[in-house]
Amino acid sequence: YGANPTNRIYISDWINHSIKVFSNTGNLIEEIGSKDSYGVNYSTDTDTLWDFPLQTFPLDDGTFLVADNFTIRHLSVEGKVLKTTHLPQSCWYSGGVTFAPDGTFFCTNGHSILVRFTDGAWGSIGTNVAGRKDGNGTVAQFSRPDGLAFFRGDLYVADMENRQIRKVTRTPGTKTFTVSTILGTGVWTNA
């Protein structure tokens, strides 16, 4: 990843509340985090308690981000916590966590997607009532959105119980979004 890759593999081991760092040949280099304990602590100490780390995000400079249920931590290449950002809204055990290229943070939560903008403000996409509805992000509906990914400036959502891929487009210069369906009929099959 990035301009200065470390060729390391960072795996979120949420059951053991830690990050496992492996070489590109599969050898365990180190374990970062709570080491088989859990809880929440906003200290910059590397051995503080983490609450189910969800995903890691490598950055161009070799550092990486770790998102857990209550924090986003920025770690050095060596695993030292450089900064901890508390999340006042939890991403409870979210399978969908990602960042936009501008640093906006997204995570799935229930039947909606939480958004933390770069200015620290929070918003949501979807009504958090299970359903299937396209349109403005304040009225759109999902049913257990899970995986999230960015491609060419848009957020793509695996809308699990609707059996569809949804696209979320941000109106440039605003905090508003539009949701559309791009793949899937929404009909369950036995396949």
PDB file of C-alpha atoms in Angstrom:
ATOM      1  CA  TYR A   1       0.000   0.000   0.000  1.00  0.00           C
ATOM      2  CA  GLY A   2       0.983   3.603  -0.502  1.00  0.00           C
ATOM      3  CA  ALA A   3       4.210   5.215  -1.612  1.00  0.00           C
ATOM      4  CA  ASN A   4       6.360   3.655   1.158  1.00  0.00           C
ATOM      5  CA  PRO A   5       5.027   0.150   1.687  1.00  0.00           C
ATOM      6  CA  THR A   6       6.305  -1.861   4.635  1.00  0.00           C
ATOM      7  CA  ASN A   7       5.133  -5.103   3.006  1.00  0.00           C
ATOM      8  CA  ARG A   8       3.620  -6.022   6.354  1.00  0.00           C
ATOM      9  CA  ILE A   9       0.177  -7.507   6.818  1.00  0.00           C
ATOM     10  CA  TYR A  10      -1.946  -5.994   9.605  1.00  0.00           C
ATOM     11  CA  ILE A  11      -4.834  -8.165  10.803  1.00  0.00           C
ATOM     12  CA  SER A  12      -7.527  -7.006  13.212  1.00  0.00           C
ATOM     13  CA  ASP A  13      -7.958  -9.786  15.752  1.00  0.00           C
ATOM     14  CA  TRP A  14     -11.095  -8.436  17.351  1.00  0.00           C
ATOM     15  CA  ILE A  15     -11.713 -11.497  19.529  1.00  0.00           C
ATOM     16  CA  ASN A  16      -8.297 -11.008  21.185  1.00  0.00           C
ATOM     17  CA  HIS A  17      -8.512  -7.183  21.132  1.00  0.00           C
ATOM     18  CA  SER A  18      -5.274  -6.739  19.243  1.00  0.00           C
ATOM     19  CA  ILE A  19      -3.612  -6.259  15.877  1.00  0.00           C
ATOM     20  CA  LYS A  20      -1.408  -9.060  14.592  1.00  0.00           C
ATOM     21  CA  VAL A  21       1.446  -7.879  12.365  1.00  0.00           C
ATOM     22  CA  PHE A  22       2.883 -10.400   9.918  1.00  0.00           C
ATOM     23  CA  SER A  23       5.722 -10.254   7.410  1.00  0.00           C
ATOM     24  CA  ASN A  24       4.850 -10.716   3.752  1.00  0.00           C
ATOM     25  CA  THR A  25       6.045 -14.332   4.152  1.00  0.00           C
ATOM     26  CA  GLY A  26       3.539 -15.017   6.935  1.00  0.00           C
ATOM     27  CA  ASN A  27       5.770 -14.785  10.022  1.00  0.00           C
ATOM     28  CA  LEU A  28       4.279 -13.107  13.096  1.00  0.00           C
ATOM     29  CA  ILE A  29       6.314  -9.954  13.796  1.00  0.00           C
ATOM     30  CA  GLU A  30       4.367  -8.512  16.713  1.00  0.00           C
ATOM     31  CA  GLU A  31       1.055  -8.191  18.487  1.00  0.00           C
ATOM     32  CA  ILE A  32      -0.204  -4.679  19.231  1.00  0.00           C
ATOM     33  CA  GLY A  33      -3.019  -3.761  21.583  1.00  0.00           C
ATOM     34  CA  SER A  34      -4.723  -5.252  24.589  1.00  0.00           C
ATOM     35  CA  LYS A  35      -3.286  -8.756  24.194  1.00  0.00           C
ATOM     36  CA  ASP A  36      -6.306 -10.844  25.123  1.00  0.00           C
ATOM     37  CA  SER A  37      -8.069  -8.280  27.285  1.00  0.00           C
ATOM     38  CA  TYR A  38     -10.726  -5.732  26.448  1.00  0.00           C
ATOM     39  CA  GLY A  39     -12.112  -2.383  27.436  1.00  0.00           C
ATOM     40  CA  VAL A  40     -11.751   1.208  26.391  1.00  0.00           C
ATOM     41  CA  ASN A  41      -8.866   3.507  27.248  1.00  0.00           C
ATOM     42  CA  TYR A  42      -7.990   6.634  25.308  1.00  0.00           C
ATOM     43  CA  SER A  43      -4.328   6.705  26.336  1.00  0.00           C
ATOM     44  CA  THR A  44      -1.608   6.894  23.684  1.00  0.00           C
ATOM     45  CA  ASP A  45       0.151   3.917  25.314  1.00  0.00           C
ATOM     46  CA  THR A  46       0.370   0.941  22.929  1.00  0.00           C
ATOM     47  CA  ASP A  47      -0.625  -1.557  25.632  1.00  0.00           C
ATOM     48  CA  THR A  48      -3.886   0.121  26.546  1.00  0.00           C
ATOM     49  CA  LEU A  49      -7.226  -1.596  26.303  1.00  0.00           C
ATOM     50  CA  TRP A  50      -8.868  -1.841  22.906  1.00  0.00           C
ATOM     51  CA  ASP A  51     -12.493  -2.718  22.301  1.00  0.00           C
ATOM     52  CA  PHE A  52     -12.773  -5.132  19.386  1.00  0.00           C
ATOM     53  CA  PRO A  53     -10.496  -3.613  16.698  1.00  0.00           C
ATOM     54  CA  LEU A  54     -12.506  -3.795  13.491  1.00  0.00           C
ATOM     55  CA  GLN A  55     -10.145  -2.907  10.640  1.00  0.00           C
ATOM     56  CA  THR A  56      -6.736  -1.538   9.805  1.00  0.00           C
ATOM     57  CA  PHE A  57      -5.959   1.061   7.157  1.00  0.00           C
ATOM     58  CA  PRO A  58      -2.388   1.459   5.840  1.00  0.00           C
ATOM     59  CA  LEU A  59      -1.357   5.019   4.973  1.00  0.00           C
ATOM     60  CA  ASP A  60       1.103   6.242   2.341  1.00  0.00           C
ATOM     61  CA  ASP A  61       3.787   7.090   4.901  1.00  0.00           C
ATOM     62  CA  GLY A  62       3.919   3.540   6.323  1.00  0.00           C
ATOM     63  CA  THR A  63       1.822   4.369   9.399  1.00  0.00           C
ATOM     64  CA  PHE A  64      -1.653   2.921   9.773  1.00  0.00           C
ATOM     65  CA  LEU A  65      -5.042   3.522  11.353  1.00  0.00           C
ATOM     66  CA  VAL A  66      -6.985   1.084  13.514  1.00  0.00           C
ATOM     67  CA  ALA A  67     -10.735   1.485  14.033  1.00  0.00           C
ATOM     68  CA  ASP A  68     -12.420  -0.252  16.959  1.00  0.00           C
ATOM     69  CA  ASN A  69     -15.867   0.156  18.499  1.00  0.00           C
ATOM     70  CA  PHE A  70     -15.028   3.451  20.210  1.00  0.00           C
ATOM     71  CA  THR A  71     -11.789   4.857  18.766  1.00  0.00           C
ATOM     72  CA  ILE A  72      -9.655   5.487  15.722  1.00  0.00           C
ATOM     73  CA  ARG A  73      -5.952   5.114  16.531  1.00  0.00           C
ATOM     74  CA  HIS A  74      -3.103   6.343  14.352  1.00  0.00           C
ATOM     75  CA  LEU A  75      -0.082   4.060  14.810  1.00  0.00           C
ATOM     76  CA  SER A  76       3.531   4.407  13.725  1.00  0.00           C
ATOM     77  CA  VAL A  77       5.248   1.742  11.631  1.00  0.00           C
ATOM     78  CA  GLU A  78       6.580   0.326  14.918  1.00  0.00           C
ATOM     79  CA  GLY A  79       3.077   0.125  16.431  1.00  0.00           C
ATOM     80  CA  LYS A  80       3.313   3.121  18.784  1.00  0.00           C
ATOM     81  CA  VAL A  81       0.042   4.996  19.107  1.00  0.00           C
ATOM     82  CA  LEU A  82       0.578   8.506  17.716  1.00  0.00           C
ATOM     83  CA  LYS A  83      -2.977   9.759  18.254  1.00  0.00           C
ATOM     84  CA  THR A  84      -6.256   8.391  19.587  1.00  0.00           C
ATOM     85  CA  THR A  85      -9.571   9.855  18.469  1.00  0.00           C
ATOM     86  CA  HIS A  86     -12.581   8.961  20.621  1.00  0.00           C
ATOM     87  CA  LEU A  87     -15.754   8.084  18.714  1.00  0.00           C
ATOM     88  CA  PRO A  88     -18.777   9.467  20.569  1.00  0.00           C
ATOM     89  CA  GLN A  89     -20.948   7.252  18.366  1.00  0.00           C
ATOM     90  CA  SER A  90     -19.997   3.593  18.344  1.00  0.00           C
ATOM     91  CA  CYS A  91     -19.411   1.423  15.296  1.00  0.00           C
ATOM     92  CA  TRP A  92     -20.558  -1.649  17.251  1.00  0.00           C
ATOM     93  CA  TYR A  93     -18.892  -4.730  15.736  1.00  0.00           C
ATOM     94  CA  SER A  94     -19.238  -3.195  12.302  1.00  0.00           C
ATOM     95  CA  GLY A  95     -18.273  -5.250   9.275  1.00  0.00           C
ATOM     96  CA  GLY A  96     -18.239  -2.069   7.224  1.00  0.00           C
ATOM     97  CA  VAL A  97     -15.616   0.504   8.150  1.00  0.00           C
ATOM     98  CA  THR A  98     -13.789   2.757   5.685  1.00  0.00           C
ATOM     99  CA  PHE A  99     -12.363   6.199   5.007  1.00  0.00           C
ATOM    100  CA  ALA A 100     -13.008   8.449   2.018  1.00  0.00           C
ATOM    101  CA  PRO A 101      -9.914   9.838   0.269  1.00  0.00           C
ATOM    102  CA  ASP A 102     -10.489  13.168   2.093  1.00  0.00           C
ATOM    103  CA  GLY A 103     -10.458  11.448   5.522  1.00  0.00           C
ATOM    104  CA  THR A 104     -14.215  11.264   6.111  1.00  0.00           C
ATOM    105  CA  PHE A 105     -14.930   8.138   8.194  1.00  0.00           C
ATOM    106  CA  PHE A 106     -17.840   5.745   7.560  1.00  0.00           C
ATOM    107  CA  CYS A 107     -19.084   2.716   9.499  1.00  0.00           C
ATOM    108  CA  THR A 108     -22.215   0.618   9.324  1.00  0.00           C
ATOM    109  CA  ASN A 109     -24.443   0.611  12.381  1.00  0.00           C
ATOM    110  CA  GLY A 110     -27.759  -1.239  12.439  1.00  0.00           C
ATOM    111  CA  HIS A 111     -29.630  -0.308   9.268  1.00  0.00           C
ATOM    112  CA  SER A 112     -27.707   2.909   8.555  1.00  0.00           C
ATOM    113  CA  ILE A 113     -24.206   4.214   7.938  1.00  0.00           C
ATOM    114  CA  LEU A 114     -22.592   6.605  10.407  1.00  0.00           C
ATOM    115  CA  VAL A 115     -20.401   9.380   8.994  1.00  0.00           C
ATOM    116  CA  ARG A 116     -17.690  11.366  10.789  1.00  0.00           C
ATOM    117  CA  PHE A 117     -16.702  14.358   8.674  1.00  0.00           C
ATOM    118  CA  THR A 118     -13.193  15.802   8.747  1.00  0.00           C
ATOM    119  CA  ASP A 119     -14.408  18.761  10.841  1.00  0.00           C
ATOM    120  CA  GLY A 120     -15.521  16.329  13.592  1.00  0.00           C
ATOM    121  CA  ALA A 121     -19.259  16.601  12.876  1.00  0.00           C
ATOM    122  CA  TRP A 122     -21.320  13.414  12.693  1.00  0.00           C
ATOM    123  CA  GLY A 123     -24.144  12.442  10.386  1.00  0.00           C
ATOM    124  CA  SER A 124     -25.863   9.334   9.120  1.00  0.00           C
ATOM    125  CA  ILE A 125     -27.005   7.869   5.838  1.00  0.00           C
ATOM    126  CA  GLY A 126     -30.303   5.999   6.024  1.00  0.00           C
ATOM    127  CA  THR A 127     -33.220   6.040   8.416  1.00  0.00           C
ATOM    128  CA  ASN A 128     -31.980   3.101  10.549  1.00  0.00           C
ATOM    129  CA  VAL A 129     -35.304   1.380   9.809  1.00  0.00           C
ATOM    130  CA  ALA A 130     -34.881  -1.824   7.797  1.00  0.00           C
ATOM    131  CA  GLY A 131     -36.090  -1.385   4.240  1.00  0.00           C
ATOM    132  CA  ARG A 132     -35.019  -0.783   0.670  1.00  0.00           C
ATOM    133  CA  LYS A 133     -35.355   2.758  -0.576  1.00  0.00           C
ATOM    134  CA  ASP A 134     -33.134   4.877  -2.817  1.00  0.00           C
ATOM    135  CA  GLY A 135     -32.934   8.661  -2.747  1.00  0.00           C
ATOM    136  CA  ASN A 136     -31.671  11.346  -0.416  1.00  0.00           C
ATOM    137  CA  GLY A 137     -29.512   9.965   2.389  1.00  0.00           C
ATOM    138  CA  THR A 138     -31.976  11.157   5.046  1.00  0.00           C
ATOM    139  CA  VAL A 139     -34.823   9.007   3.676  1.00  0.00           C
ATOM    140  CA  ALA A 140     -32.900   6.102   2.111  1.00  0.00           C
ATOM    141  CA  GLN A 141     -33.230   2.687   3.694  1.00  0.00           C
ATOM    142  CA  PHE A 142     -30.859  -0.264   4.042  1.00  0.00           C
ATOM    143  CA  SER A 143     -31.300  -3.673   5.597  1.00  0.00           C
ATOM    144  CA  ARG A 144     -28.147  -4.606   7.527  1.00  0.00           C
ATOM    145  CA  PRO A 145     -25.536  -2.853   5.406  1.00  0.00           C
ATOM    146  CA  ASP A 146     -22.175  -4.516   5.926  1.00  0.00           C
ATOM    147  CA  GLY A 147     -19.129  -4.149   3.670  1.00  0.00           C
ATOM    148  CA  LEU A 148     -18.053  -0.663   2.556  1.00  0.00           C
ATOM    149  CA  ALA A 149     -15.560   0.351  -0.133  1.00  0.00           C
ATOM    150  CA  PHE A 150     -14.654   3.487  -2.060  1.00  0.00           C
ATOM    151  CA  PHE A 151     -14.258   3.448  -5.829  1.00  0.00           C
ATOM    152  CA  ARG A 152     -13.811   6.513  -8.029  1.00  0.00           C
ATOM    153  CA  GLY A 153     -15.131   8.861  -5.350  1.00  0.00           C
ATOM    154  CA  ASP A 154     -18.293   6.968  -4.450  1.00  0.00           C
ATOM    155  CA  LEU A 155     -19.047   4.735  -1.466  1.00  0.00           C
ATOM    156  CA  TYR A 156     -20.265   1.234  -2.310  1.00  0.00           C
ATOM    157  CA  VAL A 157     -22.310  -0.695   0.239  1.00  0.00           C
ATOM    158  CA  ALA A 158     -23.042  -4.405   0.485  1.00  0.00           C
ATOM    159  CA  ASP A 159     -26.672  -4.196   1.604  1.00  0.00           C
ATOM    160  CA  MET A 160     -26.749  -7.687   3.061  1.00  0.00           C
ATOM    161  CA  GLU A 161     -30.385  -8.492   3.723  1.00  0.00           C
ATOM    162  CA  ASN A 162     -31.529  -6.681   0.579  1.00  0.00           C
ATOM    163  CA  ARG A 163     -29.064  -8.737  -1.478  1.00  0.00           C
ATOM    164  CA  GLN A 164     -27.959  -5.608  -3.339  1.00  0.00           C
ATOM    165  CA  ILE A 165     -24.973  -3.361  -3.923  1.00  0.00           C
ATOM    166  CA  ARG A 166     -25.852   0.252  -3.242  1.00  0.00           C
ATOM    167  CA  LYS A 167     -23.918   3.345  -4.275  1.00  0.00           C
ATOM    168  CA  VAL A 168     -23.696   6.420  -2.047  1.00  0.00           C
ATOM    169  CA  THR A 169     -22.713   9.655  -3.772  1.00  0.00           C
ATOM    170  CA  ARG A 170     -21.821  12.759  -1.790  1.00  0.00           C
ATOM    171  CA  THR A 171     -22.980  16.088  -3.157  1.00  0.00           C
ATOM    172  CA  PRO A 172     -19.701  18.025  -3.633  1.00  0.00           C
ATOM    173  CA  GLY A 173     -19.030  20.640  -0.955  1.00  0.00           C
ATOM    174  CA  THR A 174     -21.874  19.436   1.285  1.00  0.00           C
ATOM    175  CA  LYS A 175     -22.676  16.858   3.953  1.00  0.00           C
ATOM    176  CA  THR A 176     -25.537  15.355   1.949  1.00  0.00           C
ATOM    177  CA  PHE A 177     -25.660  12.039   0.141  1.00  0.00           C
ATOM    178  CA  THR A 178     -27.761  10.254  -2.469  1.00  0.00           C
ATOM    179  CA  VAL A 179     -28.274   6.490  -2.396  1.00  0.00           C
ATOM    180  CA  SER A 180     -28.916   4.398  -5.523  1.00  0.00           C
ATOM    181  CA  THR A 181     -29.056   0.684  -6.261  1.00  0.00           C
ATOM    182  CA  ILE A 182     -26.567  -0.516  -8.849  1.00  0.00           C
ATOM    183  CA  LEU A 183     -26.569  -4.339  -8.575  1.00  0.00           C
ATOM    184  CA  GLY A 184     -28.971  -7.023  -7.459  1.00  0.00           C
ATOM    185  CA  THR A 185     -32.682  -7.648  -7.773  1.00  0.00           C
ATOM    186  CA  GLY A 186     -33.231  -7.986  -4.043  1.00  0.00           C
ATOM    187  CA  VAL A 187     -34.820 -11.372  -4.650  1.00  0.00           C
ATOM    188  CA  TRP A 188     -33.497 -14.173  -2.470  1.00  0.00           C
ATOM    189  CA  THR A 189     -32.483 -17.355  -4.254  1.00  0.00           C
ATOM    190  CA  ASN A 190     -31.406 -20.766  -3.045  1.00  0.00           C
ATOM    191  CA  ALA A 191     -27.937 -20.280  -4.558  1.00  0.00           C
TER     192      ALA A 191
END
